[in-house]
Coordinates of C-alpha atoms in Angstrom, one line a residue:
X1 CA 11.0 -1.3 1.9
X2 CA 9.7 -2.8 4.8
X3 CA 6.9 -5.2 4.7
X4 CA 3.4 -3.0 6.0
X5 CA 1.8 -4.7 9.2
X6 CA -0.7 -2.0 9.4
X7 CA -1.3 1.4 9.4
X8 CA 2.4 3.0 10.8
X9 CA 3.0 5.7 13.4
X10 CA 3.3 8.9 11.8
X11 CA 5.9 9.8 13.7
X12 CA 8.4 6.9 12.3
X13 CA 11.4 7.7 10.0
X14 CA 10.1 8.3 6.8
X15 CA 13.7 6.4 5.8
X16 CA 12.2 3.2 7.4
X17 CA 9.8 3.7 4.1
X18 CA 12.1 4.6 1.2
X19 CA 12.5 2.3 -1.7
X20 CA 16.5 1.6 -2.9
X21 CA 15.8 0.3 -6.2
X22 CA 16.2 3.0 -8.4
X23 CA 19.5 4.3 -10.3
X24 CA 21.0 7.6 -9.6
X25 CA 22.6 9.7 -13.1
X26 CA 25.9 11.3 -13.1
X27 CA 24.7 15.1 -14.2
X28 CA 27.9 15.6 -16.8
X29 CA 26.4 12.4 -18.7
X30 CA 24.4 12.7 -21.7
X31 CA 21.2 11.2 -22.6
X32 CA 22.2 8.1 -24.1
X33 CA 24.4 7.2 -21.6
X34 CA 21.9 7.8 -18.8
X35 CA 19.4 5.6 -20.6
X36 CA 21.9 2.9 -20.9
X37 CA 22.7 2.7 -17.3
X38 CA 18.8 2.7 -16.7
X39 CA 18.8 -0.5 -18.7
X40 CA 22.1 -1.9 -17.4
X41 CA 20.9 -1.5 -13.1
X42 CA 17.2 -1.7 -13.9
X43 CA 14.4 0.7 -12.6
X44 CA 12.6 -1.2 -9.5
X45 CA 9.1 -1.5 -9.4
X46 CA 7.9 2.2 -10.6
X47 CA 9.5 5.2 -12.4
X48 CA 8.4 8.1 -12.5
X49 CA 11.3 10.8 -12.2
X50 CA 15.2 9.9 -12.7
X51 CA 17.5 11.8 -10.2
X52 CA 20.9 13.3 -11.0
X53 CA 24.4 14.0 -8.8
X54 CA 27.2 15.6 -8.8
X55 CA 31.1 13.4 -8.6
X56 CA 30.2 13.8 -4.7
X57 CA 27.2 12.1 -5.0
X58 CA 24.9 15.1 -4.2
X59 CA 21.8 15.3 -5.3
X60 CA 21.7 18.6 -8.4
X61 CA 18.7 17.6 -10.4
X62 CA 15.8 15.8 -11.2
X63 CA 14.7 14.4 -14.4
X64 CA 11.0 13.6 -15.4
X65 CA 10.9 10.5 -17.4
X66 CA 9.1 11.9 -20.6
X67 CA 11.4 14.2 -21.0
X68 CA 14.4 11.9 -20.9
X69 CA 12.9 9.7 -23.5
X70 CA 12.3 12.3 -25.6
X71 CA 15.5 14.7 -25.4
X72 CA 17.9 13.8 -28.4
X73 CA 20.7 11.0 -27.2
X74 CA 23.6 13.3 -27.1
X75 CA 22.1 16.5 -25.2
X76 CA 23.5 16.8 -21.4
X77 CA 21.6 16.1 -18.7
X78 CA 22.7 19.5 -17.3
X79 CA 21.3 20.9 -20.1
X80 CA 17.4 19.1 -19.6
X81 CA 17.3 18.5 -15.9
X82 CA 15.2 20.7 -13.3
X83 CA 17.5 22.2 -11.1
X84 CA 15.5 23.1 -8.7
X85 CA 14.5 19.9 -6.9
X86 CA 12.0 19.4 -3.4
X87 CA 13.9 16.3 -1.2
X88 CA 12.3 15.1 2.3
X89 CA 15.7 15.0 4.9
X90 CA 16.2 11.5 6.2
X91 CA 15.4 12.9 9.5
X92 CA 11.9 13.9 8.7
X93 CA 9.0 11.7 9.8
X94 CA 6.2 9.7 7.7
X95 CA 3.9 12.8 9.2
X96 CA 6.7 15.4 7.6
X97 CA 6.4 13.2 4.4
X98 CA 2.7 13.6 4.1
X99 CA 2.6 17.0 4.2
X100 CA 5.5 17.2 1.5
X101 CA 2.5 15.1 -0.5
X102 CA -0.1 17.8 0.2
X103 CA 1.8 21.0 -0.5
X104 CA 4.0 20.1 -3.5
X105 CA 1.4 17.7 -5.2
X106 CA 4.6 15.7 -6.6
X107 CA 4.2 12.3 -7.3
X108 CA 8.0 11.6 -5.6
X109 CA 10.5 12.8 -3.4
X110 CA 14.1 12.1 -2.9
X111 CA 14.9 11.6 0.8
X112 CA 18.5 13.3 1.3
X113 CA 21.2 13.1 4.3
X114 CA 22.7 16.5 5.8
X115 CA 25.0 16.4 2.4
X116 CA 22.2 15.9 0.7
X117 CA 23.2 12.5 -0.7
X118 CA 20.2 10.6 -2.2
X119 CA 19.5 8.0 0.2
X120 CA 16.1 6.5 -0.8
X121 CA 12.8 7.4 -2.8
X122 CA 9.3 8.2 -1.4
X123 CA 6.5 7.9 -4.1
X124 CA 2.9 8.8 -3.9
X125 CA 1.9 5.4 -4.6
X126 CA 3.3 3.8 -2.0
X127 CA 2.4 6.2 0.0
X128 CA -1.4 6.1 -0.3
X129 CA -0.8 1.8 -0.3
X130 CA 2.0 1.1 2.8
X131 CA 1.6 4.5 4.9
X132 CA -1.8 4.6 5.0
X133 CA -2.6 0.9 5.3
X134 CA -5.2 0.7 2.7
X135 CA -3.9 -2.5 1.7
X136 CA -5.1 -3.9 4.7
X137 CA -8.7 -3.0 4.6
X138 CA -9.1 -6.7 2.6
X139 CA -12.8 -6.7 4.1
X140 CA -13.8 -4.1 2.1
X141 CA -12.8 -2.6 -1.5
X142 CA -10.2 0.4 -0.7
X143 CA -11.2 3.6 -2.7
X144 CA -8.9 4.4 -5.1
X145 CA -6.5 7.9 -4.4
X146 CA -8.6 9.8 -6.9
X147 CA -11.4 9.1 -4.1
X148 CA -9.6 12.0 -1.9
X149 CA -10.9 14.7 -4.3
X150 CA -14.0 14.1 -4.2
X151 CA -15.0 13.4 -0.8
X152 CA -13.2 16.4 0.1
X153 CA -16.1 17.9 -1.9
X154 CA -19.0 16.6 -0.1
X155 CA -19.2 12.4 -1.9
X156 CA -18.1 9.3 -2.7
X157 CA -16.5 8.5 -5.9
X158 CA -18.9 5.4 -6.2
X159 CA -21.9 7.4 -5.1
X160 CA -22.3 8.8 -8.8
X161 CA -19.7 6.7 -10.8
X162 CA -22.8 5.5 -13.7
X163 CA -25.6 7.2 -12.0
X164 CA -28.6 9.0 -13.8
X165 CA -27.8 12.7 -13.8
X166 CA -30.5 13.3 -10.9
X167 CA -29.4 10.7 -9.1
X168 CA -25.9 12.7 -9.3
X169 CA -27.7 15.8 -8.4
X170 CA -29.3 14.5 -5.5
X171 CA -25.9 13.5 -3.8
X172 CA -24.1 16.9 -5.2
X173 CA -26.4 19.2 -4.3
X174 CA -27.3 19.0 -1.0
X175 CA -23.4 20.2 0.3
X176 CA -23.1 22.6 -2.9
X177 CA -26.3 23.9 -0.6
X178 CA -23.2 24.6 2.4
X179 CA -21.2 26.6 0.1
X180 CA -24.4 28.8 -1.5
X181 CA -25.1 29.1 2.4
X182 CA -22.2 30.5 3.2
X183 CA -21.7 32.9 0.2
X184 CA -24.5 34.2 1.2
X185 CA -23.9 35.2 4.8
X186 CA -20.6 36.5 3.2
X187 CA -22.4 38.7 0.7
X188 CA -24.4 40.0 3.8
X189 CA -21.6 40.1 6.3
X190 CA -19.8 42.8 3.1
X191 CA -22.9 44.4 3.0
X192 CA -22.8 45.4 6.7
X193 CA -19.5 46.8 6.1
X194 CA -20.5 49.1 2.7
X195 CA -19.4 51.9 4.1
X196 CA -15.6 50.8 4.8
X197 CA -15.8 49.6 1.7
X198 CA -17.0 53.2 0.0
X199 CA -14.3 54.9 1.9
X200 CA -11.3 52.6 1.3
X201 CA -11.6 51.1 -2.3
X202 CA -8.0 49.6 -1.3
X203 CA -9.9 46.5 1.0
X204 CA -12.0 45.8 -1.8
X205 CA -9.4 45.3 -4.2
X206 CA -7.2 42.3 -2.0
X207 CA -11.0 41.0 -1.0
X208 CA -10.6 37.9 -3.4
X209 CA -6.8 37.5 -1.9
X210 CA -8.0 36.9 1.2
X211 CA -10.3 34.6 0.3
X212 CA -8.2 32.5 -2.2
X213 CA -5.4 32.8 0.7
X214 CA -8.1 31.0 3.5
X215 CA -9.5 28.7 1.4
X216 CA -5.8 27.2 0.4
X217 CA -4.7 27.2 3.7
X218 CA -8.0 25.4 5.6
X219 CA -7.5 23.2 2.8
X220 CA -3.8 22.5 3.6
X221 CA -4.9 21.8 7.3
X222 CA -7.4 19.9 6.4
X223 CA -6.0 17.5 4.3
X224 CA -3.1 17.0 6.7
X225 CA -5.2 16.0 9.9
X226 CA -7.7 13.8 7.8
X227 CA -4.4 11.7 6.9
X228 CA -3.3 12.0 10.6
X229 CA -6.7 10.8 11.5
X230 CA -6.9 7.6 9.4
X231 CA -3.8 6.1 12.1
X232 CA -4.8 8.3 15.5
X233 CA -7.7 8.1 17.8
X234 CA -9.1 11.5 18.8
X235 CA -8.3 11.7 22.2
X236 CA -7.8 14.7 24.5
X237 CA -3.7 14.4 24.8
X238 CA -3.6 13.8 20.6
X239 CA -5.8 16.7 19.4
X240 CA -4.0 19.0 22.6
X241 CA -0.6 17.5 20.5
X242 CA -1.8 18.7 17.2
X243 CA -2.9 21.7 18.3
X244 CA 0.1 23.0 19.2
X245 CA 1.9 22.0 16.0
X246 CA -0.4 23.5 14.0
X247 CA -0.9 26.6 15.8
X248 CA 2.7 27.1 15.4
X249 CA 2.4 26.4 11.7
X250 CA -0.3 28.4 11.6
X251 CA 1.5 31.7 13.3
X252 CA 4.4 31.3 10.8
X253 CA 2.1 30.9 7.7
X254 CA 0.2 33.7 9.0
X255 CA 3.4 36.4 9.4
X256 CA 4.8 35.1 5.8
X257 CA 1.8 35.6 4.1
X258 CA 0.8 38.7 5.9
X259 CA 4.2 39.7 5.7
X260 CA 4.3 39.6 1.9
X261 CA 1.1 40.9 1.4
X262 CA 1.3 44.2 3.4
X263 CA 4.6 44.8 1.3
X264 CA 2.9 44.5 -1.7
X265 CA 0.0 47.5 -0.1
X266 CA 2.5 49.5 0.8
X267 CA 4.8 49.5 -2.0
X268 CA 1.8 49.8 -4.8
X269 CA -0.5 52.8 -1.9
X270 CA 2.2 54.4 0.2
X271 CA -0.6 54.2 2.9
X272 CA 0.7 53.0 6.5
X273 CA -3.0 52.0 7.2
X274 CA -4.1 50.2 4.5
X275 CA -0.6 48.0 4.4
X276 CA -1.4 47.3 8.8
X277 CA -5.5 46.6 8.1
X278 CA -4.9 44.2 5.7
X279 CA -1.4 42.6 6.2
X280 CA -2.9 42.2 10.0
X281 CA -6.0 40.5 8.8
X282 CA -4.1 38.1 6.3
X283 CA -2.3 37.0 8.8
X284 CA -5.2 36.5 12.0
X285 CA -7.4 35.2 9.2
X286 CA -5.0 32.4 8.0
X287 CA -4.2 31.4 11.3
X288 CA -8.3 31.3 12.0
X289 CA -8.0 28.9 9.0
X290 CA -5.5 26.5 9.8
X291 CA -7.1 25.7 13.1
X292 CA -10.5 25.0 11.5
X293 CA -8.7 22.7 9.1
X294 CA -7.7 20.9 12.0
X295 CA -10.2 21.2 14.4
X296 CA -13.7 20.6 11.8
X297 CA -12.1 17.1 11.0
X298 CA -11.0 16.0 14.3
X299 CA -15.0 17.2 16.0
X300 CA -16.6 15.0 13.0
X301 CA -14.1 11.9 13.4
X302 CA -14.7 12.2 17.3
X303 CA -18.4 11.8 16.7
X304 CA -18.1 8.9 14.4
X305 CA -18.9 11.1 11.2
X306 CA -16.7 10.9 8.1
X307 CA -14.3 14.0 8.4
X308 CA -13.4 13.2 4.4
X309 CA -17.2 13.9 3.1
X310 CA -18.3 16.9 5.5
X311 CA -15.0 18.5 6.1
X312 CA -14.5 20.2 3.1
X313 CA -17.4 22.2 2.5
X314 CA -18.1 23.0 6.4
X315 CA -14.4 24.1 7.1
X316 CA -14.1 26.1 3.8
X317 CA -17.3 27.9 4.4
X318 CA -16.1 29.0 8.2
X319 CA -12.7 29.6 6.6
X320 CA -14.1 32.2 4.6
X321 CA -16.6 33.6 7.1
X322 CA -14.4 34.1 9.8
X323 CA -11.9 35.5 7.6
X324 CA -14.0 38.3 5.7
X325 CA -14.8 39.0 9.5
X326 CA -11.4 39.6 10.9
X327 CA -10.4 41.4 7.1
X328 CA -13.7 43.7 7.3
X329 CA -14.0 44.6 11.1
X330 CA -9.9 45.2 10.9
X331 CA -10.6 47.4 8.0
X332 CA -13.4 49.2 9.9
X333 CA -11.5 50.3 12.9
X334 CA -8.4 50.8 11.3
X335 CA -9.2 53.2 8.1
X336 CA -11.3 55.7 9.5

């Protein structure tokens, strides 16, 4: 793996990255003898899952380290391996990679070739230390990755680590104060729209759908443009750049999920209306969402503000404004 020099361009080959040091499993072996060729070629720096092929080579399974310790010696791997196994092509970018990081939350991928032959190894760890240079930032101590959770909640991990419990309160409470904001123009914004409501009990019932739906996605977004942000400046060309990738994201996202969801109406109401209304607005709604994951981030790292700390609660609370607006005023004209 290439020595870091700083933080990369997210559009590198994510192969440039990969570690070799790891040993591959023939699937038709059994336990014992994939533990003894673990101890014969060694296991690199980290393990955390083992990876099994097929006589060509191809990659068939993947094998989580606790269960391959404790799986008697003479069971098959084919018998204990997950078949069903996420791989980042070679082709795919350090950007790509990322995002394989925020939607799977796996803490490794294989990297494949077209015949999906494993090629190299992308963990988490490295990720969060090479990609994102934080083993540069000697002048000051580097947060650790838990750090990410919490300031995509409004704070610092070190701002209450051993703090009194009002001292706590005092930097939780004041963006819990964004969300109980937001709720509550929510609860009025339904309110306006009781009568839909009354005559289409249908809406009501995929309400918490739509929001669970927004709130994934906006976080999705999110998280992906706060990484992009930590090795971009904001410029006009970059965020026109981003943009359009995500807006295209966003549109297929949208249709899936609308897609799926209007299905589901139809098949469970038999009513042509209800399965438009609300498919329709799944699918505006979500695409609302993704550009405010990427746009709430980019405004507040443009104007020297820490996107990790404010993002989170400001884009989820517009997430779920603008989409209970879209769902209810779609509802509204619609089911009449």
């Amino acid at each position: 793996m290439p020595e870091a020099t700083g933080i990369p361009d997210f559009n590198s080959p994510v192969i440039e990255h990969a570690r070799k040091d790891f040993p591959l499993l023939d699937a038709e072996m059994t336990v014992g003898q994939a533990l003894e060729r673990i101890r014969r070629e060694g296991v690199g720096e980290r393990v955390i899952y083992f990876f099994a092929v097929d006589k060509d080579k191809r990659l068939v399974g993947v094998l989580p380290t606790r269960r391959l310790l404790t799986t008697p010696l003479e069971t098959k791997l084919t018998d204990v391996m997950v078949r069903r196994v996420v791989a980042i092509p070679a082709t795919a970018t350090v950007l790509d990679a990322c995002e394989f990081f925020v939607l799977y939350k796996f803490f490794a991928f294989p990297v494949v070739d077209e015949q999906r032959r494993v090629v190299g190894l992308i963990e988490v760890s490295l990720f969060a230390e090479e990609m994102l240079g934080e083993r540069e930032e000697q002048a000051r101590p580097a947060a650790p990755a838990r750090d990410d959770i919490f300031e995509v909640l409004g704070f610092h991990l070190e701002q209450i680590r051993g703090v009194s419990p009002w001292r706590g309160f005092r930097f939780r409470f004041p963006w819990l104060l964004v969300t109980v904001t937001g709720g509550t123009f929510c609860a009025v914004l339904a309110g306006a729209f009781e009568a839909t409501l009354a005559r289409s009990l249908v809406v009501a019932f995929f309400l918490t759908m739509v929001l669970g739906l927004n709130e994934s996605v906006s976080a999705q977004s999110m998280s992906v443009t706060i990484q992009m942000l930590r090795s971009a400046p904001v410029t006009w060309s970059w965020f026109a750049s981003a943009l359009r990738r995500e807006f295209t994201t966003a549109i297929l996202i949208g249709l899936g999920c609308g897609t799926v969801v209007a299905a589901i109406v139809f098949l469970w109401r038999r009513d042509l209306a209800a399965t438009f209304a609300i498919g329709g607005s799944i699918a505006l709604s979500l695409i609302s969402a993704s550009l405010f994951g990427l746009g709430v981030p980019s405004l507040l790292h443009r104007f020297n503000l820490d996107p990790k700390i404010a993002a989170g609660p400001i884009t989820l609370v517009l997430a779920d404004i603008f989409a209970l607006l879209i769902y209810f005023t779609t509802a509204h004209f619609v089911l009449r």
